[in-house]
PDB file of C-alpha atoms in Angstrom:
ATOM      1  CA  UNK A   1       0.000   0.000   0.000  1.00  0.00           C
ATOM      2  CA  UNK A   2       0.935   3.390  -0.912  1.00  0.00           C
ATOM      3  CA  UNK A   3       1.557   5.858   2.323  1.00  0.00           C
ATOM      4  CA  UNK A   4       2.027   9.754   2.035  1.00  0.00           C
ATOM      5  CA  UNK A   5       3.924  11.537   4.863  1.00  0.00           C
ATOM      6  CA  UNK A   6       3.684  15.502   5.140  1.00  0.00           C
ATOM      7  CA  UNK A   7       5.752  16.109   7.994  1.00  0.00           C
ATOM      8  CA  UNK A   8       5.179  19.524   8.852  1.00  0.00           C
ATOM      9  CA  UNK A   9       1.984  20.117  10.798  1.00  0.00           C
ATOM     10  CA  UNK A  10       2.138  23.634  10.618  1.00  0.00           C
ATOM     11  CA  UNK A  11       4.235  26.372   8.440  1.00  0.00           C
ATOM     12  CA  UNK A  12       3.954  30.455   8.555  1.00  0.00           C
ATOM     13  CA  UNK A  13       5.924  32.701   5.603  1.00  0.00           C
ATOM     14  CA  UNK A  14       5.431  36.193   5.332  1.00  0.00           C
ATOM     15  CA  UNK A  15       3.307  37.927   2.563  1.00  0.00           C
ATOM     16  CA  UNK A  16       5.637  38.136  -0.499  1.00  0.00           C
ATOM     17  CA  UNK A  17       8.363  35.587   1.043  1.00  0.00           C
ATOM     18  CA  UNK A  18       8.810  32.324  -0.877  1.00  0.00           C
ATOM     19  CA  UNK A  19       7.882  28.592   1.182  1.00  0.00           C
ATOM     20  CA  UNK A  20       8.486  25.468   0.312  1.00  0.00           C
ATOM     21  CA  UNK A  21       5.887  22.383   1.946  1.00  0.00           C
ATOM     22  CA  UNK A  22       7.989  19.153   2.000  1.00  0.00           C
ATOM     23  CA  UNK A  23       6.090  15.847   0.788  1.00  0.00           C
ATOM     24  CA  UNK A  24       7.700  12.339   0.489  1.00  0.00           C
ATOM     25  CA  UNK A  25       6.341   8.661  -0.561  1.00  0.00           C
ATOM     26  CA  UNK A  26       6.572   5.460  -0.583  1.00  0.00           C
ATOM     27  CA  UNK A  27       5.358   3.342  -3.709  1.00  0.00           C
ATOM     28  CA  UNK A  28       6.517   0.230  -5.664  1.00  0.00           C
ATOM     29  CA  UNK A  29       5.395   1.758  -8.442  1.00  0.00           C
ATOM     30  CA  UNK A  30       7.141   2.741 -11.387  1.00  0.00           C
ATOM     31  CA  UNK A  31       4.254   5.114 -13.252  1.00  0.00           C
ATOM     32  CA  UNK A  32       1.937   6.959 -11.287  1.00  0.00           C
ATOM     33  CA  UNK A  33       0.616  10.333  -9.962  1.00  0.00           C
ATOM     34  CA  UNK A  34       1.174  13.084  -7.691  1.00  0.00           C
ATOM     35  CA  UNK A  35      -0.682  16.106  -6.895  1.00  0.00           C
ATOM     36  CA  UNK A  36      -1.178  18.840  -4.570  1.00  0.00           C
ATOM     37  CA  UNK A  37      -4.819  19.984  -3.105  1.00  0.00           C
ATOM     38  CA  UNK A  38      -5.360  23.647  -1.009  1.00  0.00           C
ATOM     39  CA  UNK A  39      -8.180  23.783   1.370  1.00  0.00           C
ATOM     40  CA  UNK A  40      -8.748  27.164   2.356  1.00  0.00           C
ATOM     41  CA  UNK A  41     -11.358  27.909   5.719  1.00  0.00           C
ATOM     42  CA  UNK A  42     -13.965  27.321   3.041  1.00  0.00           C
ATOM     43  CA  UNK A  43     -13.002  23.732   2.996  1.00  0.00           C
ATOM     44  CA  UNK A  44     -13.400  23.564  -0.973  1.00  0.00           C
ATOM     45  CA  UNK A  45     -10.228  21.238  -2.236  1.00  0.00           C
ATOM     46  CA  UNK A  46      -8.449  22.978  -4.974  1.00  0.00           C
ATOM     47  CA  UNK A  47      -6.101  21.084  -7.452  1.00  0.00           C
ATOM     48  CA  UNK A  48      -2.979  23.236  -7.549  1.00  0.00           C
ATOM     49  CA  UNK A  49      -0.623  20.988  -9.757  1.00  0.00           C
ATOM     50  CA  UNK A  50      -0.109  17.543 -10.702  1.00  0.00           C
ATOM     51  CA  UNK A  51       3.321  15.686 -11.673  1.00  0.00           C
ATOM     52  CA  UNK A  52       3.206  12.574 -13.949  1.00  0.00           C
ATOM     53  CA  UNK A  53       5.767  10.410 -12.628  1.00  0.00           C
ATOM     54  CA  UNK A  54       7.188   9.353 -16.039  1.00  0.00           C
ATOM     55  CA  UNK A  55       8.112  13.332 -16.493  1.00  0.00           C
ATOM     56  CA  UNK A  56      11.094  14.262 -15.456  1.00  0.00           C
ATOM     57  CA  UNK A  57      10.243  18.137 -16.346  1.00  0.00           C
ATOM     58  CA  UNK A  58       9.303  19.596 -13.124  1.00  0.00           C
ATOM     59  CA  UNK A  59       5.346  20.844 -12.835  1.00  0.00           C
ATOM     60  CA  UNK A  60       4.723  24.762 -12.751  1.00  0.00           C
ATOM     61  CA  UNK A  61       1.798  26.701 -12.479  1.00  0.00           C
ATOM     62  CA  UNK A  62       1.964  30.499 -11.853  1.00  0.00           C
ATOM     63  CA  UNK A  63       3.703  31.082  -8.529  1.00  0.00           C
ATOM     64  CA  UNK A  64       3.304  27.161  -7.768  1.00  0.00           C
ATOM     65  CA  UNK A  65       5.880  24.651  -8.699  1.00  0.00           C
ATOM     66  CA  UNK A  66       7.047  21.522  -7.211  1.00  0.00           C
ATOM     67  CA  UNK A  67      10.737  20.012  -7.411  1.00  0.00           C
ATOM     68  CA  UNK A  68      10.040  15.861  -7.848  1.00  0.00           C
ATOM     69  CA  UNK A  69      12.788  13.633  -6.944  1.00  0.00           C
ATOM     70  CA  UNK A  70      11.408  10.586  -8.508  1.00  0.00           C
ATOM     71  CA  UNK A  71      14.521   8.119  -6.988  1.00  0.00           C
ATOM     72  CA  UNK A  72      14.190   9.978  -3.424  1.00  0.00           C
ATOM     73  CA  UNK A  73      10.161   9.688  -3.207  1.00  0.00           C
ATOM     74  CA  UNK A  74      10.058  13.397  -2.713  1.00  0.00           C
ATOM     75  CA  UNK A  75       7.226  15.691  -4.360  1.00  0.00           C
ATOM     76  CA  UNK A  76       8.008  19.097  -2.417  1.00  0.00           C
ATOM     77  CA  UNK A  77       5.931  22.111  -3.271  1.00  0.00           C
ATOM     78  CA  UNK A  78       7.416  26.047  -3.694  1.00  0.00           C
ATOM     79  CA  UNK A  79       5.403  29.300  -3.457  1.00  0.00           C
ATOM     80  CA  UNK A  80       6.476  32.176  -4.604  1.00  0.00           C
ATOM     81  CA  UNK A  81       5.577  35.815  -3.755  1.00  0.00           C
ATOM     82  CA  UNK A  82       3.159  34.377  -0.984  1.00  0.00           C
ATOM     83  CA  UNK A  83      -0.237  36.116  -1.103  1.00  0.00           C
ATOM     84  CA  UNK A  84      -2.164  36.251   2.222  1.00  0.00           C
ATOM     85  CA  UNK A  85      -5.103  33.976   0.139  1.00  0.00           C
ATOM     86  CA  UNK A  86      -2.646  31.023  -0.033  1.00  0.00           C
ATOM     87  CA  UNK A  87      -3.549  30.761   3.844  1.00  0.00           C
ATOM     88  CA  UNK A  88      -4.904  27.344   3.836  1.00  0.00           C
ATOM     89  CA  UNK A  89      -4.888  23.490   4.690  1.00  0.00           C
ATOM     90  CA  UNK A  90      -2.247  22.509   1.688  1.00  0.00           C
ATOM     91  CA  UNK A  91      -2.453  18.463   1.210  1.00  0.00           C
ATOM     92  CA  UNK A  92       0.002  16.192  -0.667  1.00  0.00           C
ATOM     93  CA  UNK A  93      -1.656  13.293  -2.971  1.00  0.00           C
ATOM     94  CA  UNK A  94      -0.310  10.133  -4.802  1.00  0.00           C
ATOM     95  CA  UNK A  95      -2.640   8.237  -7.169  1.00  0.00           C
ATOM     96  CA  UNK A  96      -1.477   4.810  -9.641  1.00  0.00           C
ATOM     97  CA  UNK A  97      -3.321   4.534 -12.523  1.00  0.00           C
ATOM     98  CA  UNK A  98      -5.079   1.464 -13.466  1.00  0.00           C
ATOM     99  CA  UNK A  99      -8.376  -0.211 -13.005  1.00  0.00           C
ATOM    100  CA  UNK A 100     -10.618  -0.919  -9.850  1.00  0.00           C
ATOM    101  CA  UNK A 101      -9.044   0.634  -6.510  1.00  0.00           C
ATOM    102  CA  UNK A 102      -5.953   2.005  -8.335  1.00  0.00           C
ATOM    103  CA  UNK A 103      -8.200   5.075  -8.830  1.00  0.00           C
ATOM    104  CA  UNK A 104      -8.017   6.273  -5.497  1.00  0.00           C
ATOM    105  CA  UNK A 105      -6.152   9.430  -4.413  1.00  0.00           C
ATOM    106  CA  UNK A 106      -3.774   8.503  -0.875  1.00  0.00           C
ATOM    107  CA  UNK A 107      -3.592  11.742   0.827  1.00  0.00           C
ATOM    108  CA  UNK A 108      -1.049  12.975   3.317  1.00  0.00           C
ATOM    109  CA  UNK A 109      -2.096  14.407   6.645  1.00  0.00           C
ATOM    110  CA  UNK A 110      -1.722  17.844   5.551  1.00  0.00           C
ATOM    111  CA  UNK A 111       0.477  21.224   6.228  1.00  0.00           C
ATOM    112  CA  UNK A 112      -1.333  24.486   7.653  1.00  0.00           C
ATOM    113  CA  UNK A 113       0.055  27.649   5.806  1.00  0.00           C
ATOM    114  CA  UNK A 114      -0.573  30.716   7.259  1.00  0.00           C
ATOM    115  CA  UNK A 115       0.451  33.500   5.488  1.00  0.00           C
ATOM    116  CA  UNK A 116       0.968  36.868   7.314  1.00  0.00           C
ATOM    117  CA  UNK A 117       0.840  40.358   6.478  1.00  0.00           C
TER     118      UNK A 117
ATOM    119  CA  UNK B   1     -18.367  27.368 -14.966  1.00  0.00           C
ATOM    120  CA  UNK B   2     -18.491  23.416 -14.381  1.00  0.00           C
ATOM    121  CA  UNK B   3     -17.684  22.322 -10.756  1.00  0.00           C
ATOM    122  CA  UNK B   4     -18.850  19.606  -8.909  1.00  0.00           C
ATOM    123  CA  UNK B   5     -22.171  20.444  -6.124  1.00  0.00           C
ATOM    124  CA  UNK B   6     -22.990  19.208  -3.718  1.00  0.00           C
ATOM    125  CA  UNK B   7     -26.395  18.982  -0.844  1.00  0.00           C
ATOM    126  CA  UNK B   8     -26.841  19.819   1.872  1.00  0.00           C
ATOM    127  CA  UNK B   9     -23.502  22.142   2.993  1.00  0.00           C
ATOM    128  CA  UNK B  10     -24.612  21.373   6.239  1.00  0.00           C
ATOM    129  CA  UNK B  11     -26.746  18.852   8.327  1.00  0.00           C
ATOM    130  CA  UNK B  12     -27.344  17.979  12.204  1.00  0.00           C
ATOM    131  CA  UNK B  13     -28.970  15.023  12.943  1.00  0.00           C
ATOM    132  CA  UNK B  14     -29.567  12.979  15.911  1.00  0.00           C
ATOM    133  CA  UNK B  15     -28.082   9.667  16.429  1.00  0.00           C
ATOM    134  CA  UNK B  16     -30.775   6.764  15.018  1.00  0.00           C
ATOM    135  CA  UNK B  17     -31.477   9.250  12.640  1.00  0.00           C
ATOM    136  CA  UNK B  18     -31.188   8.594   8.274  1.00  0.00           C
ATOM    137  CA  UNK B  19     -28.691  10.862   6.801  1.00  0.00           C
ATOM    138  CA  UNK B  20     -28.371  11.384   2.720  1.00  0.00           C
ATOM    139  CA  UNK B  21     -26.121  13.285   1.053  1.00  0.00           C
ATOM    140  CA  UNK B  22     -25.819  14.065  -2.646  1.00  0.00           C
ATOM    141  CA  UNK B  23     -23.783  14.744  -5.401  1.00  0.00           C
ATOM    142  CA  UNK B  24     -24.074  16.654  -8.732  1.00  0.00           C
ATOM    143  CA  UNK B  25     -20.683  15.391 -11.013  1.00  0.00           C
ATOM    144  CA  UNK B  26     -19.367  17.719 -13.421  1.00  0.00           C
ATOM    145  CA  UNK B  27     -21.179  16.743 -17.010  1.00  0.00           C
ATOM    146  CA  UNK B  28     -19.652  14.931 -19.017  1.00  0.00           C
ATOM    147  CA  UNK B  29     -17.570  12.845 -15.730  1.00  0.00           C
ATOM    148  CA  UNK B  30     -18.401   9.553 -15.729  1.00  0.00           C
ATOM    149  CA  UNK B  31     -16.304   8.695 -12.406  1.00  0.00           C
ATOM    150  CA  UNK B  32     -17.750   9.611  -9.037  1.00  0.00           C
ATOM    151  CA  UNK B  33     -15.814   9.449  -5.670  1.00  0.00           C
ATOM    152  CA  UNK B  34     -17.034   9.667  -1.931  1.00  0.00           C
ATOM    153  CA  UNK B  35     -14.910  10.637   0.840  1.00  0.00           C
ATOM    154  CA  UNK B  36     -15.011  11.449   4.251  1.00  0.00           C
ATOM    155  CA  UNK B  37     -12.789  13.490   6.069  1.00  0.00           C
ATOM    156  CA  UNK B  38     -12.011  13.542   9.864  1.00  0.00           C
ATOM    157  CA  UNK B  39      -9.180  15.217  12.511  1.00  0.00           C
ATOM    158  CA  UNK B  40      -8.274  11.920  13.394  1.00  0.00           C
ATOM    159  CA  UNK B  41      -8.230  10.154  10.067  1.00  0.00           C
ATOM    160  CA  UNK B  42      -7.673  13.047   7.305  1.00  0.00           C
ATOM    161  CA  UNK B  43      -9.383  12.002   3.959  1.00  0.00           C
ATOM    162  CA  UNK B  44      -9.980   8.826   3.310  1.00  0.00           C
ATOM    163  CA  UNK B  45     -11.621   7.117   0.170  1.00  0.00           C
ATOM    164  CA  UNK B  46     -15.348   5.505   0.873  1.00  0.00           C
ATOM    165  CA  UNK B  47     -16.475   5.187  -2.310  1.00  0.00           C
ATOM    166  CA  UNK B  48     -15.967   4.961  -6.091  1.00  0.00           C
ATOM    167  CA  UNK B  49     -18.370   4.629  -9.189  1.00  0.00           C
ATOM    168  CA  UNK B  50     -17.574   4.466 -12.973  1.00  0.00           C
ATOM    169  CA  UNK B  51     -20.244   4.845 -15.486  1.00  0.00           C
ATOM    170  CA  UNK B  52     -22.805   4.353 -12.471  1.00  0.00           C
ATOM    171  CA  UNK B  53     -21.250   1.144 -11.487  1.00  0.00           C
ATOM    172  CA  UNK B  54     -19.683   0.576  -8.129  1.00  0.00           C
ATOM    173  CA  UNK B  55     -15.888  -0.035  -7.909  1.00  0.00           C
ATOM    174  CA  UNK B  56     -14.637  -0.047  -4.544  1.00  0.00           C
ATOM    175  CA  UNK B  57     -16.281   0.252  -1.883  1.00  0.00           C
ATOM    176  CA  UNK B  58     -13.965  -1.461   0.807  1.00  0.00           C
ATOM    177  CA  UNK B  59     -13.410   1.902   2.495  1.00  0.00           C
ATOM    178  CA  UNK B  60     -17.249   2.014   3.748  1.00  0.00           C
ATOM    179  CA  UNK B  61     -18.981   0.937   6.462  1.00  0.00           C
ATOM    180  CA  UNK B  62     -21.772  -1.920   4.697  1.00  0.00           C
ATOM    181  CA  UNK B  63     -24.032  -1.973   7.917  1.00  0.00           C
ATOM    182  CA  UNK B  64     -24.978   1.433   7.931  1.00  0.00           C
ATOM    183  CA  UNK B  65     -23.243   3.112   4.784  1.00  0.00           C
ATOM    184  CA  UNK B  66     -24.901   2.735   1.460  1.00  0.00           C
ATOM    185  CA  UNK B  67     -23.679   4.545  -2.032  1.00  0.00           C
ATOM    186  CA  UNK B  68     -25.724   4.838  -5.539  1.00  0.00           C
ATOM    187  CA  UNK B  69     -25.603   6.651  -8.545  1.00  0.00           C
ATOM    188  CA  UNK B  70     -29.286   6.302  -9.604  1.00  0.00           C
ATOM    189  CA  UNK B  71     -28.247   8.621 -13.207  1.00  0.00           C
ATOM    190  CA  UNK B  72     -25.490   9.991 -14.561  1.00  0.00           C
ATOM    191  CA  UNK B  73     -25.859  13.406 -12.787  1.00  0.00           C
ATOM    192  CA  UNK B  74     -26.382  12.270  -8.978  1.00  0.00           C
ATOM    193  CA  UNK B  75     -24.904  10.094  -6.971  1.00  0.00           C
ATOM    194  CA  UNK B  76     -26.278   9.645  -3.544  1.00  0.00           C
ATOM    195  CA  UNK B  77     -24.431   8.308  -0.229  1.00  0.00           C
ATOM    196  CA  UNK B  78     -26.686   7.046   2.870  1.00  0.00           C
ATOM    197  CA  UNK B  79     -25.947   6.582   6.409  1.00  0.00           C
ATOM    198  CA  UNK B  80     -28.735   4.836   8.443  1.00  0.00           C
ATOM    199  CA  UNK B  81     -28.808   4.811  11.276  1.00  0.00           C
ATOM    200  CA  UNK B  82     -26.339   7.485  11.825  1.00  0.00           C
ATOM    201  CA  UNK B  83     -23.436   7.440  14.906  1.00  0.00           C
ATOM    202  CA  UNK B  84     -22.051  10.268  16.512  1.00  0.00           C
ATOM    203  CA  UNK B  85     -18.975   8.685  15.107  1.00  0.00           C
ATOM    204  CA  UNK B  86     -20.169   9.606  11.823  1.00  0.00           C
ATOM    205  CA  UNK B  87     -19.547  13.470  12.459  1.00  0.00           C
ATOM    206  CA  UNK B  88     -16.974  14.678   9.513  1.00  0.00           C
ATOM    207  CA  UNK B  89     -16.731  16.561   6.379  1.00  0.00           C
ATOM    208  CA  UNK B  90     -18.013  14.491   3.127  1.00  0.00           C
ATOM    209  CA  UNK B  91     -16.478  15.229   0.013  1.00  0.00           C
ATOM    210  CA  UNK B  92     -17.714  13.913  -3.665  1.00  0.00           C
ATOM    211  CA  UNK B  93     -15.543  14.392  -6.391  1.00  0.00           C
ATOM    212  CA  UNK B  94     -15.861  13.373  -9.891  1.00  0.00           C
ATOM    213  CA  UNK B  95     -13.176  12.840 -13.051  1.00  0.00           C
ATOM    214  CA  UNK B  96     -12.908  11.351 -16.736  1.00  0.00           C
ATOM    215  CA  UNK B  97     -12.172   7.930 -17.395  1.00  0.00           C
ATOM    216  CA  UNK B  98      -9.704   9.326 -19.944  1.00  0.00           C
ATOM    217  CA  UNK B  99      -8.223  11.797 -17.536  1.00  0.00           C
ATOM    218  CA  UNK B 100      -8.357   9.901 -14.105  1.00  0.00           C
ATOM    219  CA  UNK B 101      -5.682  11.712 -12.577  1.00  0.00           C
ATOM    220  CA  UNK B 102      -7.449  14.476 -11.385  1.00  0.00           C
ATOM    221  CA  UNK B 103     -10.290  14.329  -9.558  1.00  0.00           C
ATOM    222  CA  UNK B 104     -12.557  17.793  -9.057  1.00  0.00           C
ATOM    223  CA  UNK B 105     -13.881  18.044  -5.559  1.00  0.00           C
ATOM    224  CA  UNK B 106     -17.198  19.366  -4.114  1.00  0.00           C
ATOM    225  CA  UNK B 107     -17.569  21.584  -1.664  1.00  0.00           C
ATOM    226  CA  UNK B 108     -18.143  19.287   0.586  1.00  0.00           C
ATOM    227  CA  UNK B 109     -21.272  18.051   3.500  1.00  0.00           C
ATOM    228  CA  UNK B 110     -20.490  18.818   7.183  1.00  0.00           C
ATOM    229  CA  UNK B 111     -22.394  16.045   9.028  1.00  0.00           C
ATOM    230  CA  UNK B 112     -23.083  16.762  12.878  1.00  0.00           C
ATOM    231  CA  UNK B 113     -24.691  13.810  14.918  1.00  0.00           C
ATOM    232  CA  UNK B 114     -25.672  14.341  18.239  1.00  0.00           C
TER     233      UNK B 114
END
């Protein structure tokens, strides 16, 4: 079975400031998924970027990007130029592909981001 | 702008009590997942249809839990009797076959039960 360890509870950055939310794995698996999810107060789950594992390009997305270290089972995520409505619930995802269960999404326990003015 | 919906946001219920939940997919998704999501737990998978059929279900409760996708647009998820136990967020989300790594969440049912 796939587990997902985020191993910082809590994190705080100042408004502007780059962070960096640290995410690691463990898998068997040779092709598969990873993805990161906000929850802000609202509790709405947001995609924020994905990472094929087959790609060694690292995933970017506006002030989001992630560095993947496929042979360490790493999937960290960077913000850049924090903005105070990044304060939320950030959680860490891995998913195989393939039939029946494979579907599912194993989430991490999640990292609280507070941003501050 | 598509998005998954879901009913009610909110629901408190006494113990004993039947609880159902529901689910609007995006149009056009033809894969529908349940889960719930506690302090103590964090989100875990209950439930997964594909094309109305249901997948996996291992992650739900069968004595009191039940999950259906009577059409293509809703997909229903049961809890009777309810538990105080049962108290927790629960999120639908739904996907494409063709595209099944990303799944679009609701915005989730916040279940009380007394």
């Amino acid at each position: 079975a796939q587990t997902v360890t985020q191993s910082q509870p809590e994190m705080s950055v100042q408004e502007a400031e780059t962070v960096t939310l640290s995410c690691t794995y463990d898998t068997s698996e040779n092709n598969y998924y990873l993805f990161w999810y906000k929850q802000p107060p609202s509790r709405q789950m947001i995609l924020v970027i994905r990472q094929e594992a087959y790609k060694q390009q690292n995933a970017t997305e506006n002030r989001f990007s992630v560095n993947f270290q496929k042979a360490a089972k790493s999937f960290s995520l960077k913000i850049s130029d924090s903005q105070l409505g990044d304060t939320a619930m950030y959680f860490c995802a891995f998913m195989k592909p393939g039939g029946g269960s494979n579907y599912k999404l194993t989430f991490g326990k999640g990292t609280l981001l507070t941003v501050n003015p | 702008d598509a998005r998954v919906t879901q009913t009610p946001r909110h629901k408190v219920t006494e113990m004993g009590q039947e609880v159902t939940m529901r689910c609007q997919p995006i149009l056009g998704h033809n894969t529908v997942f349940w889960y719930r999501q506690t302090m103590m737990q964090g989100l875990e998978l209950l439930a997964y249809f594909r094309n109305r059929a249901p997948l996996d279900d291992s992650g739900m409760p069968k004595d009191r839990f039940s999950a259906e996708m009577p059409d293509a647009t809703l997909a229903t998820l049961k809890i009777q009797p309810s538990e105080p136990r049962d108290s927790a967020v629960y999120f639908c989300a739904s996907g494409l076959t063709a595209y099944t790594d990303t799944q679009y969440f609701g915005p989730g049912t916040r279940l009380t039960v007394l």
